[in-house]
Coordinates of C-alpha atoms in Angstrom, one line a residue:
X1 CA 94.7 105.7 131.0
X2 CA 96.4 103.8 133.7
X3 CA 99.8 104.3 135.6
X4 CA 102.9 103.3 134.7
X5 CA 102.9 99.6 136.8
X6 CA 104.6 96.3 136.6
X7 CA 102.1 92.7 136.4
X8 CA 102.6 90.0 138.3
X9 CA 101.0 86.5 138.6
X10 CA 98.3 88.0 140.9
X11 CA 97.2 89.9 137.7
X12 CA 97.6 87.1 135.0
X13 CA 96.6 84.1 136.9
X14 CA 97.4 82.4 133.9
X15 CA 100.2 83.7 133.1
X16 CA 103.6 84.5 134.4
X17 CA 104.1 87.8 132.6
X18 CA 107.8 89.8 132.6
X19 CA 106.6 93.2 132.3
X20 CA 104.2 96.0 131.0
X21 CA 105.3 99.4 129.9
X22 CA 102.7 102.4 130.4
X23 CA 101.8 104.1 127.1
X24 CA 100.0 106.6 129.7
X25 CA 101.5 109.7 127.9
X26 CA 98.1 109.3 125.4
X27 CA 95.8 109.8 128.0
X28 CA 97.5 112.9 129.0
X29 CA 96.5 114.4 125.5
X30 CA 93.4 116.9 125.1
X31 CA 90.0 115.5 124.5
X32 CA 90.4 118.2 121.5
X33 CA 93.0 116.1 119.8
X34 CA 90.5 113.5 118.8
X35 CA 88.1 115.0 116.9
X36 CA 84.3 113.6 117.4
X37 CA 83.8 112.9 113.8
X38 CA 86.7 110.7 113.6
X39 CA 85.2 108.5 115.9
X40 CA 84.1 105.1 114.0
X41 CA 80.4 104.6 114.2
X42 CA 79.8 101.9 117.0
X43 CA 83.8 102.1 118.7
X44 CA 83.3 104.8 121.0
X45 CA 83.9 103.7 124.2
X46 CA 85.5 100.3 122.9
X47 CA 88.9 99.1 124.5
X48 CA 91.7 97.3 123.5
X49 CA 94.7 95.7 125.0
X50 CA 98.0 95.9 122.9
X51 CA 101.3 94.4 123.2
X52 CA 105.1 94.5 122.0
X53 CA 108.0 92.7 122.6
X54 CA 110.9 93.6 124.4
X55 CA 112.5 94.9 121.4
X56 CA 112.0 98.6 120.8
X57 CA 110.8 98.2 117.2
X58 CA 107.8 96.4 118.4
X59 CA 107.2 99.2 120.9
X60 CA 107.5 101.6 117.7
X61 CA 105.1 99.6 115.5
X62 CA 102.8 99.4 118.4
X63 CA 102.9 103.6 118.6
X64 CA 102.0 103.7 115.4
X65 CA 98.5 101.2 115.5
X66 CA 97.9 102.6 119.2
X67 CA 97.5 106.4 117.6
X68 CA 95.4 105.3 114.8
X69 CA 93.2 103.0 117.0
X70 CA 92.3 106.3 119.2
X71 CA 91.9 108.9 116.7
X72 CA 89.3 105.8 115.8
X73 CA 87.6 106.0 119.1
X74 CA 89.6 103.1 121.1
X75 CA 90.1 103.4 124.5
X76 CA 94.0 102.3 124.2
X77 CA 95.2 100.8 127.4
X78 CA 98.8 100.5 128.0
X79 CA 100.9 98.6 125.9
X80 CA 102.3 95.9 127.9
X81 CA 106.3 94.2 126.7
X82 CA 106.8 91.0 126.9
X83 CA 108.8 88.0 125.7
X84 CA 107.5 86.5 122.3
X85 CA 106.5 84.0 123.5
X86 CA 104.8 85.3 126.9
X87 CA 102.8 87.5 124.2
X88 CA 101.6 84.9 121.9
X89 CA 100.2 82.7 125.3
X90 CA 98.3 86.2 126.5
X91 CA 96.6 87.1 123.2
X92 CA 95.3 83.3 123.3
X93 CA 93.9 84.4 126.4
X94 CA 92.7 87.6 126.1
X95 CA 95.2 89.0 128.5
X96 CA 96.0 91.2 125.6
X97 CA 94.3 91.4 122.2
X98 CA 97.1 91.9 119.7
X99 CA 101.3 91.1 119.4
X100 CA 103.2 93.7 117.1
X101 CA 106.7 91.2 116.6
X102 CA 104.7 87.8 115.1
X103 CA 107.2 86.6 112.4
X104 CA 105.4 84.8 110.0
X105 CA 107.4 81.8 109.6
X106 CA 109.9 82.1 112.3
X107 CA 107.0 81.7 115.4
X108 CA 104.7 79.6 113.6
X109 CA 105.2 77.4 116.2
X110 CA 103.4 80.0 118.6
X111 CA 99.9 79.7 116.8
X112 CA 99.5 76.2 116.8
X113 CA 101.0 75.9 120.5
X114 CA 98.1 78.2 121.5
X115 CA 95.2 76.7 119.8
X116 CA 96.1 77.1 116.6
X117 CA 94.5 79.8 113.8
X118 CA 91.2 79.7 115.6
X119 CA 92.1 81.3 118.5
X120 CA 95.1 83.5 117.5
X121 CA 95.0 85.4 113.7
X122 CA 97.7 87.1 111.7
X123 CA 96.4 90.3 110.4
X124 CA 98.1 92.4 107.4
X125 CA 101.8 92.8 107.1
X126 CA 103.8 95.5 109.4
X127 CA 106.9 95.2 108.1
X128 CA 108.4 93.1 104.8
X129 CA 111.3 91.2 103.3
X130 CA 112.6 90.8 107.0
X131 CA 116.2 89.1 106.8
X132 CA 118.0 86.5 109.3
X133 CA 121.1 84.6 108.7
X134 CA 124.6 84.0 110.4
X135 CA 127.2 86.9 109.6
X136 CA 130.9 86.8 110.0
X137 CA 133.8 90.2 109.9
X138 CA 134.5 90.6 105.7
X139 CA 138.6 90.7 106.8
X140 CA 138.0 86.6 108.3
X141 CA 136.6 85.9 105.1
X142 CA 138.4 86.8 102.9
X143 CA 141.6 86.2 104.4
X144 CA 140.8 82.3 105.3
X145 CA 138.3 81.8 102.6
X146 CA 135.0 81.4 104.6
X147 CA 131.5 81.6 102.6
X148 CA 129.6 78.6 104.2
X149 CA 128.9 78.0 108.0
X150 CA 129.9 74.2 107.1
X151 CA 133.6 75.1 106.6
X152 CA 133.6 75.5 110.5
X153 CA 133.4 71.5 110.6
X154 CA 137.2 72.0 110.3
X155 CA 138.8 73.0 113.8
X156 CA 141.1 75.1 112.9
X157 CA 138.7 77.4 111.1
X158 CA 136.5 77.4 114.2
X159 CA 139.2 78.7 116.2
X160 CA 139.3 82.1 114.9
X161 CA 136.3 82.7 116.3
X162 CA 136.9 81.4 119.9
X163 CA 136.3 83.7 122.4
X164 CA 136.4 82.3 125.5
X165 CA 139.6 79.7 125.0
X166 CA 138.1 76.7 124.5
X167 CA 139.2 76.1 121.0
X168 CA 134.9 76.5 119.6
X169 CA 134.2 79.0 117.3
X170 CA 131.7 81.4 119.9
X171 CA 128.1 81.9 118.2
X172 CA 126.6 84.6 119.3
X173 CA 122.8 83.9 119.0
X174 CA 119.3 85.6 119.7
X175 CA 117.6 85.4 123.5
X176 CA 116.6 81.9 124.7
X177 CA 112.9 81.2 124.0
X178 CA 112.8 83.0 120.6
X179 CA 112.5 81.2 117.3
X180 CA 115.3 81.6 115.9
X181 CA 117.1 80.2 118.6
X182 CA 115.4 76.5 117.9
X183 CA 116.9 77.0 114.1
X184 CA 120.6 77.7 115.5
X185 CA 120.3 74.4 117.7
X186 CA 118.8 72.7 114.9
X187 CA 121.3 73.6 112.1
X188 CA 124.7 73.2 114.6
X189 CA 123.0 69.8 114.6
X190 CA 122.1 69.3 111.4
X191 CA 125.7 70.5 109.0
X192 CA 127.4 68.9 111.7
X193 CA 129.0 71.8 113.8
X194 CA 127.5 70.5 117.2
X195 CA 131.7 69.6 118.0
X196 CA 133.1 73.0 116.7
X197 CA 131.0 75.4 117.5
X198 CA 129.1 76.7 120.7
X199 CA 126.2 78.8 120.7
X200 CA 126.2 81.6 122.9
X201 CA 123.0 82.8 124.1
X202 CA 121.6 85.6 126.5
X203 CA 120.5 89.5 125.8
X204 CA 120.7 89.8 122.3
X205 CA 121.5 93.3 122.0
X206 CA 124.3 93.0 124.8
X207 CA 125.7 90.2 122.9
X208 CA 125.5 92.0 119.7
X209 CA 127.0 95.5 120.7
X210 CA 130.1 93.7 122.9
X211 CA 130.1 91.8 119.1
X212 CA 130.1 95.1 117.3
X213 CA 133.2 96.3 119.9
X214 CA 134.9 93.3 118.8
X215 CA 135.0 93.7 115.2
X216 CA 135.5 97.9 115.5
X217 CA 138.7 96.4 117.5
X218 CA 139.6 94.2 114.2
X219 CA 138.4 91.0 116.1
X220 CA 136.8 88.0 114.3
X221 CA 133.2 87.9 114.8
X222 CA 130.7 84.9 114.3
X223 CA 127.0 86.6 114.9
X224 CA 123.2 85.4 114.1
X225 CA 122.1 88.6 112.9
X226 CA 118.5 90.6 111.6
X227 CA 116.7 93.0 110.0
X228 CA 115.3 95.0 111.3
X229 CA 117.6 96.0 114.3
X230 CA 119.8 98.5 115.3
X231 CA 122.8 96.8 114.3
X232 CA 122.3 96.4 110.8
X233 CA 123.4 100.0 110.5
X234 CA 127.3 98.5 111.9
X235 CA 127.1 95.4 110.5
X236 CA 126.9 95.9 106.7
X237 CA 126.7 93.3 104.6
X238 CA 130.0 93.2 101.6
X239 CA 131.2 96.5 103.8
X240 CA 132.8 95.2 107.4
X241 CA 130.7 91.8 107.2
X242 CA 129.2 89.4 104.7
X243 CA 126.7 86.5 105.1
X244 CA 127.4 83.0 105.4
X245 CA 125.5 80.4 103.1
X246 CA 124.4 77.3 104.8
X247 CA 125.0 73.6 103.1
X248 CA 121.1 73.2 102.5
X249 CA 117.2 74.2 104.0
X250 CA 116.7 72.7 106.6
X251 CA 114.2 74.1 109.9
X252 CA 113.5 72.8 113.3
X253 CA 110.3 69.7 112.9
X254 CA 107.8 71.9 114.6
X255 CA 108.3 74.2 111.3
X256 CA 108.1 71.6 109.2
X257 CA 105.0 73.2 107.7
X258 CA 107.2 76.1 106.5
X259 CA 110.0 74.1 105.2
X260 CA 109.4 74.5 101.3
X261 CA 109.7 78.9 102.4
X262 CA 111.9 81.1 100.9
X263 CA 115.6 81.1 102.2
X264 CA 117.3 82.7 100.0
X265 CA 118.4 86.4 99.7
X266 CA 120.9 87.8 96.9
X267 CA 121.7 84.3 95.5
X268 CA 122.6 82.8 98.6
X269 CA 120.7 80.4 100.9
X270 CA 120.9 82.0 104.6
X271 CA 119.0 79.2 106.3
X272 CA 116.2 80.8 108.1
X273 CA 113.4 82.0 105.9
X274 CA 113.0 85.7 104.4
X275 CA 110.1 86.9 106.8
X276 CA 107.5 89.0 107.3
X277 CA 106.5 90.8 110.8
X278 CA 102.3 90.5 111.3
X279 CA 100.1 91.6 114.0
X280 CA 98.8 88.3 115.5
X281 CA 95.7 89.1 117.5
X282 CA 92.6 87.4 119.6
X283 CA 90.2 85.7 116.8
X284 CA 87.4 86.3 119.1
X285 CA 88.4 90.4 119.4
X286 CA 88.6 91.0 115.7
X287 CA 85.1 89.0 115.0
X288 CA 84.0 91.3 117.8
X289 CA 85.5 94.7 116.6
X290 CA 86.0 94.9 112.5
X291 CA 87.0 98.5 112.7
X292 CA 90.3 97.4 115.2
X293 CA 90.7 94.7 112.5
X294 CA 90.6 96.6 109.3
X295 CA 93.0 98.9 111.1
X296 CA 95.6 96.0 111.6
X297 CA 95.1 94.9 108.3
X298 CA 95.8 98.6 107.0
X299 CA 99.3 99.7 109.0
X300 CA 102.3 98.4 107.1
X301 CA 105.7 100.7 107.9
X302 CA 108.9 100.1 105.5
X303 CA 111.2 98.2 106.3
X304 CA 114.5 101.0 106.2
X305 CA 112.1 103.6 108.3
X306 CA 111.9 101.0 110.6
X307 CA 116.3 100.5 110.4
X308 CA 116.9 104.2 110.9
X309 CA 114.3 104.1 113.9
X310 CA 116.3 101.2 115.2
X311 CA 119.8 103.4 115.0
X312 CA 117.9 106.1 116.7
X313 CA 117.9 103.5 119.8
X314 CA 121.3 102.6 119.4
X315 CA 122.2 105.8 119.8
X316 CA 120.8 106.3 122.8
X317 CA 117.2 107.1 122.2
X318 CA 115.7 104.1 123.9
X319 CA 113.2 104.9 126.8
X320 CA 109.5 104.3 125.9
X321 CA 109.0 107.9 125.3
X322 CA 111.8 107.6 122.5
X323 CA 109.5 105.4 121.1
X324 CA 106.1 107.2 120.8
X325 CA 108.4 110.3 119.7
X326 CA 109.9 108.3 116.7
X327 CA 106.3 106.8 115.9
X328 CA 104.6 110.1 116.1
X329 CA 107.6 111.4 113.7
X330 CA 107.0 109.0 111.8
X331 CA 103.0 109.7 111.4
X332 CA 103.5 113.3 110.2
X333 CA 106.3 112.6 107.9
X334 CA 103.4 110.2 106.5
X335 CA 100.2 111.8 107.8
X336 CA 98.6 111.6 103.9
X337 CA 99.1 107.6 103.9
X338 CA 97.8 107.5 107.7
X339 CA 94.7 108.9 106.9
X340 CA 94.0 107.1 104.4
X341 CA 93.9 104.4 106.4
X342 CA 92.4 105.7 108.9
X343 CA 89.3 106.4 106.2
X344 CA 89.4 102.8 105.1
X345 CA 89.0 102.0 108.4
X346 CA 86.0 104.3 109.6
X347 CA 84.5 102.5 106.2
X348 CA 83.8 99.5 107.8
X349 CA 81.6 100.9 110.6
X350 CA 79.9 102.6 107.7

């Protein structure tokens, strides 16, 4: 396994990559901890290049493929975090072979903007019944009335959210370049809101805890929120927050092909579409290795073990290493399930 490093442009020419985190701790394991007849027939020797976000819970779903893909034989190299976007581009390429953070309908965009299903395929379904939408504190609500994000047309309903004095109601949004970033501009346009209400972007989960501070303080809080993340377990929905409805569907043009999706959760239309996290991988790698493929297909984790390994960050267990404990946790407490999979895997090399 390779050192702990950081990539430049001089190793993607083609791309100008953030970072890479070292999964290196693997290699450090006995040769004895991967039995021989584990090994798939025809993978031995076989490598693969993973990838995860910048968001910890893609560093934890990738844990939990990377141990399964060597107890198959893999040659895991490390796991490289980068921006969604970043990722999608090196898959196309090869740089990497597989994403663990594709939402389905949210970064549809990504797969056609890299040569569309023939060059990058979603495999299986990590996580399910993902949820996204625009949350306000439960004490605003109910005090001024509040249930749809339109109502903040009105000025003086914007203003209980301004936090910086300019009489706009402060948005706190997701990182620039993600998906659902393109949806926020897109609706603040769309109900009208462009004049009321300013969208505050940066790091997500900076933004989000000063947000958390805010409301803990008995401020009123305006907050693009999702599941799964660490905050959901300080920001509960009918407890300290509630949802706001939107006016109607509507989604940026270049998901116009998603449109007619879901968007509604508990009887109320949120805006952004109930989700699913995939693996999005190389076309070429999985043609080339059905064993690595089955295995993607196989690995789905539930969405509240994937909630309370997001608190585990917030509370302060966030390094990389945090992350391959939690995943490794997380394969014993379901070691019966994993091996299964792993035999349904092995089955195709059969």
């Amino acid at each position: 396994m390779k050192p702990c490093i950081l990539f430049d442009i001089l190793q993607f020419p083609r791309l100008t990559l953030l970072c890479a985190v070292s999964l290196s701790w693997l290699g450090s394991l006995p040769i004895s901890a991967f039995a021989q007849e584990g090994i798939a027939a025809g993978v031995e020797g076989a490598s693969i290049k993973p990838s995860a976000s910048t968001n910890l819970y893609s560093l934890f779903l990738a844990e939990v493929i990377n141990s399964g893909l060597m107890e198959l034989g893999y040659d895991v190299e490390p796991t490289q975090q980068l921006q969604v976007a970043i990722a999608h581009a090196a898959v196309a390429t090869s740089d990497v072979h597989f994403l663990t953070a594709h939402w389905e309908n949210l970064n549809f965009p990504m797969i056609e903007n890299n040569g569309g299903e023939a060059v990058l395929q979603r495999v299986g379904v990590l996580v399910d019944d993902t949820v996204q939408g625009y949350l306000i504190d439960k004490a605003t609500a109910e005090e001024f009335g509040i249930t749809n994000l339109e109502q903040l047309q009105d000025p003086q309903l914007a203003r209980l959210f301004d936090t910086d004095g300019d009489g706009k109601a402060n948005l706190v949004g997701c990182n620039p370049g993600w998906g659902c970033g393109a949806v926020t501009e897109h609706h603040l346009e769309a109900y009208d809101l462009s004049e009321t209400v300013k969208f505050v972007q940066g790091e997500y989960d900076a933004l989000i805890a000063d947000t958390i501070t805010r409301l803990e303080q008995g401020e009123s809080i305006l907050a693009y929120a999702y599941s799964p993340h660490w905050a959901g377990a300080f920001l509960v929905p009918d407890d300290n927050v509630v949802w706001l409805e939107v006016p109607f569907t509507t989604l940026p043009e270049e998901q116009a092909d998603v449109a007619e999706v879901n968007t509604i959760v508990n009887g109320q239309n949120l805006g952004f579409a109930v989700d699913r996290i995939r693996v999005v991988a190389n076309a070429d790698y999985l043609t080339q290795n059905p064993v690595a493929s089955k295995w993607l297909e196989l690995v789905q984790i539930p969405i509240e073990d994937v909630n309370a390994q997001q608190k585990q960050v917030h509370e302060g267990e966030r390094t990389p290493e945090d992350a391959r404990r939690h995943a490794m946790e997380w394969i014993e407490a379901n070691r019966d399930l994993f091996d299964r999979w792993l035999a349904e895997a092995r089955q195709v090399a059969g």
